Each structure stands twice: as structure tokens, then as C-alpha cells.
Amino acid sequence: MSPHIDTHPGHTPHVVIAGGGIAGLTAALALHAAGFERVTVVEAAAALRPVGAGLDLMPNAVRELDALGLLDALEAGALRTRELRYYHRSGGLISREPRGLDAGYRWPQLSVHRGHLQQVLAGAVRARLGSAALVTGVKVTGVEPLPGGRPRLRLEHRDGPVRGRASLEPDVLVGADGIRSAVRAALNPAEGGPPWNGMLVWRGVSRMPARAVGSFMLIAGDDRQKAVVYPMGRPTGPGREVLVNWALARPADTPAAAGEERLRGDWNRAVPVEAFLPHYEGWEFDGVSVPAVLRAADTAHECPMVDRAPLDRWTHGRTTLIGDAAHAVYPAGSNGATQSIVDARALAHALARHPDDPAEGLAAYERERRPAVTALQHANRRLGPEAVIDLVHARAPHGFTDIHQVVPAEELAAIAGRYAATGAFDPATVNRGSPYGTAVPAS
């Protein structure tokens, strides 16, 4: 049986979104809020399940989710991030930065399990747009332009052991299908896969007593390897336990070419914690023991650290890209999901302001978003704000007693400030309010 996808002609454009992740679901909600009545999200997975690890949402993204009426539901399973600390691997504290409300933002910064965020978004899509708006088990396998710029999609779906194929010609196609986007590949057939920089990333979630992980986010390391650890929920149960997100990065032990060949067929594989734990023995920062956090994990997953090179264009006629499909970045600065959410709101706003010309609406979206996010892509290839750790290690590889003798306070503040300004998530910019709150509803 084929999945039901609305193809009935109506007087509002039919927008198909490829990908039911953070970017795609937020885009569906933003389009609905802007007056679009016919929005369909197609997701390759057979069902949306609360999988993955944690993520951190910057206040500019939280502002946009608040504008969509999702903040209360999101905060029910999240934790307000109040402080970020950078450490050298020797244990020395490099800097402490207030975050979110404590840094003067009108909106909090939130640490949250990706699965919780996705479930909040998916539940809202089904409640507001109807259950038929989110179709699982359907994958976009190809895109070709039609005269006038409309896209023709090739779809593949699976109903149990039976596979079927179909085509669809929506008014607008939004590629939100991640770093290995089929839509992006169709628009850029010579690009190839995401490039690997030779680093491996391990991710996982642990459940720990709250007293063992503190109330802050920590990023620690040297010029070779790093660790990120932070709680992402309120303490629960008699043991006052919290969910803890962690992510580690270091160069692969095997040469890049051999490692890339191994990882190409196993993008996000489960591995035992013991496979990488020895590299982090002795890492403890203000009472937070990285090895103890790792040993408390049920599972761990390994993946290559990859991104996407900036594109010269995202939009081709009535097809465009958002989120990781448009601009996947190295994991630095909490900007993956954050920028995907902002993309979604910007896209809906631009389309609503050009109700008679979807192609111009997509072009307007790209004119606003692509330069800003391209700058972030370049910044993250330079390690974003985490470059401060490499700087300290270069100047004091064996540790320090006074960080300001290594890096003056003004230099530390300038590094953080430049990155915030690049992403337009400095307090002054964010606190002006959403630039997407006054969109003209689609007619």
C-alpha cells in the first residue's frame, strides 16, 4: 500500500519537506504558523523514535521555538544551561562564561536530549497539521526540475517487505534530509560524500547522580583531543539522577584513508566504551570525572567528524536546502540544531512574504541565511570558540597556575565575542526579538 501524500490541487502551494529531523519538523511548524495549509514531511525512517544523544540550543533558536509556542513543552524535558567552562586537559580552568538568561539573554540556552526535542516537534506537527502531514517510511531518491522551476521527486517507500516507487510534483521542495542529503546530491551531482578530517567522535548519554556532574557545561582538552560533558535534565528519582550528554573527539588511530574506508559503510556504529576510555583516564575537572561519566553509559557510538563545504547556492528554482543538508558544520559552538531551527523560521517567513512567487521567496531566504551560515562553517573549521583550548595548549602545554599570564582576559573575551557576532547570537541581536514574527500569511 502506498503512503498517502496530499496531491490535491489547492489554492495554497503544496510544500514537501524531505526529512523529519529537527530542521524539517521545525520548518513544517513554521510554515503552518505563516499560513501554509498544505505541508507534507516525508521521512525515510519507518518511525520517529527518540534516538540520538544530547544537543545544546542557543538562545536565538530557543527564541524561535518560543515563537512557535513550544517552549513549555521543550523545557519540561530540558535543562537551562547557565554556565560554560573551558579547561585545559591538565585540569586548569581557562574561562567561565555565563550562558542564556544568566548572560543577559531574554531566552534561556537549553541542554536537551535530541529525542525529546524531536518528539515535541513531531507531536506538534501531528496536532497542528494533522497526522497525514508526517509520512514515515518514504525516502526521496531523486529530484529533477520541471519547466517553470517546479521539482519532480522520485520517492521510494516500504510497507513491510514490499517496496514501491512513486513520483510527486509539489510546488516547493525543501531538502532537510541531513548531511547525506539526497536532495543536495541531486542538485550537486558532482559533489560526492561529506569530507572527513581524520578525527573520530564518540557520543553517548549517561545517567549519573546530579552531584557528580555539576550544573555546568564543560569543554576540555588540548590540541589533539577534547571532551564535552553536560547535564541535560533536572534530577529525578530517589537517587537524584540526571541525564548527562557527552561527546569526545580525537584523531583516528588508523591512517585517514583506511579509516575512511571502514567508516564509509558504518556511519554511526555502536562501540564499547572501553575502546576509547583509556584516552581519557585521569581527566577530571572541578569534580567532574570524565571516565566516571563514560563508565555510566549504556551505549556509545562512533562516527567520523565530517562537515560539508559551503555551497555557492542552495536554491534551484522551487527547491532549496535547510539545516545540515545546506551547511553541516563540525560540532563546535552548539550551532548544528540551532542554525537548523533559525533556517526553518527564515524559510517560512520568506515564502510568506512572496506568496505569488515561491522561487523568489526561496531566493530571499537564501540571500539572508547563506552568507551568515557560510561564515559559521568557516569558523567551525577553525574550531569556533573551542580554539581557545588549542591556543592555551600552544602557550602552556604542561598547564598553568594563572590563565591570565597565558591568555589575557581581553583576548579570551574577544574569541568568544567574535564567534557570537559571526552567528548573530550575541545578546543584543537576539534580544531584539525574532525577525520572523511578522510574516505575511500565505494567501
Coordinates of C-alpha atoms in Angstrom, one line a residue, residues 44-225:
A44 CA 12.9 7.8 5.4
A45 CA 12.8 6.1 8.8
A46 CA 9.8 3.7 9.4
A47 CA 9.0 5.5 12.6
L48 CA 10.3 8.5 14.6
R49 CA 11.9 7.2 17.7
P50 CA 13.6 9.2 20.5
V51 CA 17.1 8.2 19.4
G52 CA 20.5 10.1 19.5
A53 CA 22.3 11.9 22.2
G54 CA 22.1 15.4 23.5
L55 CA 22.3 18.8 22.0
D56 CA 22.5 22.4 23.2
L57 CA 20.2 25.0 21.8
M58 CA 21.4 28.6 21.8
P59 CA 19.0 31.4 22.8
N60 CA 18.4 32.5 19.2
A61 CA 17.0 29.1 18.4
V62 CA 15.0 28.9 21.7
R63 CA 13.5 32.3 20.8
E64 CA 12.2 30.9 17.5
L65 CA 10.8 27.8 19.2
D66 CA 9.1 30.0 21.8
A67 CA 7.5 32.0 18.9
L68 CA 6.1 28.7 17.7
G69 CA 4.5 28.0 21.2
L70 CA 6.9 25.1 22.0
L71 CA 9.0 26.4 24.9
D72 CA 7.0 25.0 27.8
A73 CA 6.8 21.5 26.3
L74 CA 10.5 21.6 25.4
E75 CA 11.6 22.8 28.9
A76 CA 9.6 20.0 30.5
G77 CA 12.4 17.7 29.4
A78 CA 15.4 20.1 29.2
L79 CA 17.8 22.0 31.4
R80 CA 18.6 25.6 31.3
T81 CA 22.3 26.0 30.6
R82 CA 23.7 28.7 32.9
E83 CA 27.5 28.3 32.6
L84 CA 30.1 27.1 30.2
R85 CA 33.6 26.3 31.4
Y86 CA 36.7 25.7 29.2
Y87 CA 39.5 23.6 30.7
H88 CA 43.0 22.6 29.6
R89 CA 43.5 18.8 29.8
S90 CA 45.9 19.4 32.8
G91 CA 42.8 20.4 34.8
G92 CA 43.4 24.2 34.7
L93 CA 40.3 26.3 34.2
I94 CA 40.6 28.5 31.2
S95 CA 37.4 30.5 31.4
R96 CA 33.9 30.6 32.8
E97 CA 31.1 32.1 30.7
P98 CA 27.5 32.8 31.9
R99 CA 25.0 31.5 29.4
G100 CA 21.4 32.0 28.5
L101 CA 19.4 34.1 31.0
D102 CA 22.5 34.5 33.2
A103 CA 24.3 36.1 30.3
G104 CA 21.6 38.7 29.8
Y105 CA 19.5 37.0 27.1
R106 CA 15.7 37.2 27.2
W107 CA 15.6 33.5 26.4
P108 CA 17.4 30.6 28.0
Q109 CA 20.0 28.3 26.5
L110 CA 18.8 24.7 26.7
S111 CA 20.5 21.4 27.0
V112 CA 18.2 18.7 25.8
H113 CA 18.1 15.1 24.5
R114 CA 17.7 15.2 20.8
G115 CA 14.9 12.6 21.0
H116 CA 12.9 14.8 23.4
L117 CA 13.2 17.8 21.0
Q118 CA 12.2 15.6 18.0
Q119 CA 9.2 14.2 19.8
V120 CA 8.0 17.7 20.9
L121 CA 8.3 18.8 17.3
A122 CA 6.7 15.7 15.8
G123 CA 3.8 15.9 18.2
A124 CA 3.1 19.5 17.4
V125 CA 3.2 18.7 13.6
R126 CA 0.6 16.0 14.0
A127 CA -1.6 18.1 16.3
R128 CA -1.5 21.3 14.2
L129 CA -1.2 20.0 10.6
G130 CA -2.8 16.6 11.0
S131 CA -1.4 13.1 11.1
A132 CA -1.2 12.9 7.3
A133 CA 1.3 15.7 7.2
L134 CA 4.1 13.5 8.6
V135 CA 4.7 10.4 6.4
T136 CA 7.3 7.9 7.5
G137 CA 8.9 5.1 5.6
V138 CA 9.3 7.3 2.5
K139 CA 12.6 8.4 1.1
V140 CA 13.4 11.0 -1.6
T141 CA 15.8 9.2 -4.1
G142 CA 16.0 11.8 -6.8
V143 CA 14.9 15.3 -7.9
E144 CA 14.6 16.8 -11.3
P145 CA 13.5 20.3 -12.3
L146 CA 10.4 20.8 -14.4
P147 CA 9.7 23.8 -16.8
G148 CA 8.9 26.8 -14.6
G149 CA 11.1 25.6 -11.7
R150 CA 8.8 23.1 -10.0
P151 CA 10.5 19.9 -8.8
R152 CA 9.6 16.3 -9.7
L153 CA 10.5 14.0 -6.8
R154 CA 11.3 10.3 -7.0
L155 CA 10.1 8.6 -3.9
E156 CA 10.7 5.1 -2.5
H157 CA 8.6 3.6 0.2
R158 CA 8.5 0.4 2.1
D159 CA 5.4 -1.4 3.5
G160 CA 6.8 -4.4 5.3
P161 CA 8.9 -6.4 2.9
V162 CA 7.3 -4.7 -0.1
R163 CA 9.0 -1.7 -1.8
G164 CA 7.2 0.7 -4.0
R165 CA 8.2 3.8 -6.1
A166 CA 6.3 6.9 -6.9
S167 CA 6.8 10.4 -8.2
L168 CA 5.4 13.7 -6.9
E169 CA 5.4 17.3 -8.2
P170 CA 4.9 19.7 -5.4
D171 CA 5.0 23.5 -5.7
V172 CA 8.1 23.7 -3.4
L173 CA 10.6 21.2 -2.2
V174 CA 12.7 21.7 1.0
G175 CA 15.7 19.4 1.4
A176 CA 16.0 18.9 5.1
D177 CA 17.4 15.4 4.8
G178 CA 20.7 15.8 6.7
I179 CA 24.4 15.7 5.9
R180 CA 23.9 12.9 3.3
S181 CA 21.0 14.7 1.7
A182 CA 19.6 13.1 -1.4
V183 CA 18.1 16.5 -2.4
R184 CA 21.5 18.1 -2.1
A185 CA 23.1 15.3 -4.1
A186 CA 20.5 15.7 -6.9
L187 CA 21.3 19.5 -7.1
N188 CA 25.1 18.9 -6.9
P189 CA 25.7 15.6 -8.5
A190 CA 29.5 16.0 -8.7
E191 CA 30.0 16.8 -5.1
G192 CA 30.5 13.4 -3.5
G193 CA 30.2 12.5 0.1
P194 CA 31.0 14.6 3.2
P195 CA 34.8 15.0 3.6
W196 CA 36.4 13.5 6.7
N197 CA 39.1 15.4 8.6
G198 CA 40.6 12.3 10.2
M199 CA 39.0 12.8 13.6
L200 CA 36.7 10.4 15.3
V201 CA 33.8 11.4 17.5
W202 CA 32.2 9.3 20.2
R203 CA 28.8 10.2 21.7
G204 CA 26.6 8.8 24.4
V205 CA 24.3 9.5 27.3
S206 CA 24.8 8.5 30.9
R207 CA 22.6 8.6 34.0
M208 CA 24.5 10.0 37.0
P209 CA 23.9 11.4 40.4
A210 CA 23.5 15.2 40.0
R211 CA 26.3 15.9 42.5
A212 CA 28.8 14.0 40.3
V213 CA 28.3 16.2 37.2
G214 CA 27.8 19.7 38.5
S215 CA 25.5 22.2 36.9
F216 CA 27.7 23.5 34.1
M217 CA 28.7 22.5 30.6
L218 CA 32.4 21.7 30.3
I219 CA 34.7 21.6 27.3
A220 CA 38.2 20.3 28.0
G221 CA 41.2 19.1 26.1
D222 CA 44.4 20.1 24.2
D223 CA 45.3 20.5 20.6
R224 CA 44.7 16.8 19.9
Q225 CA 41.6 15.6 21.8

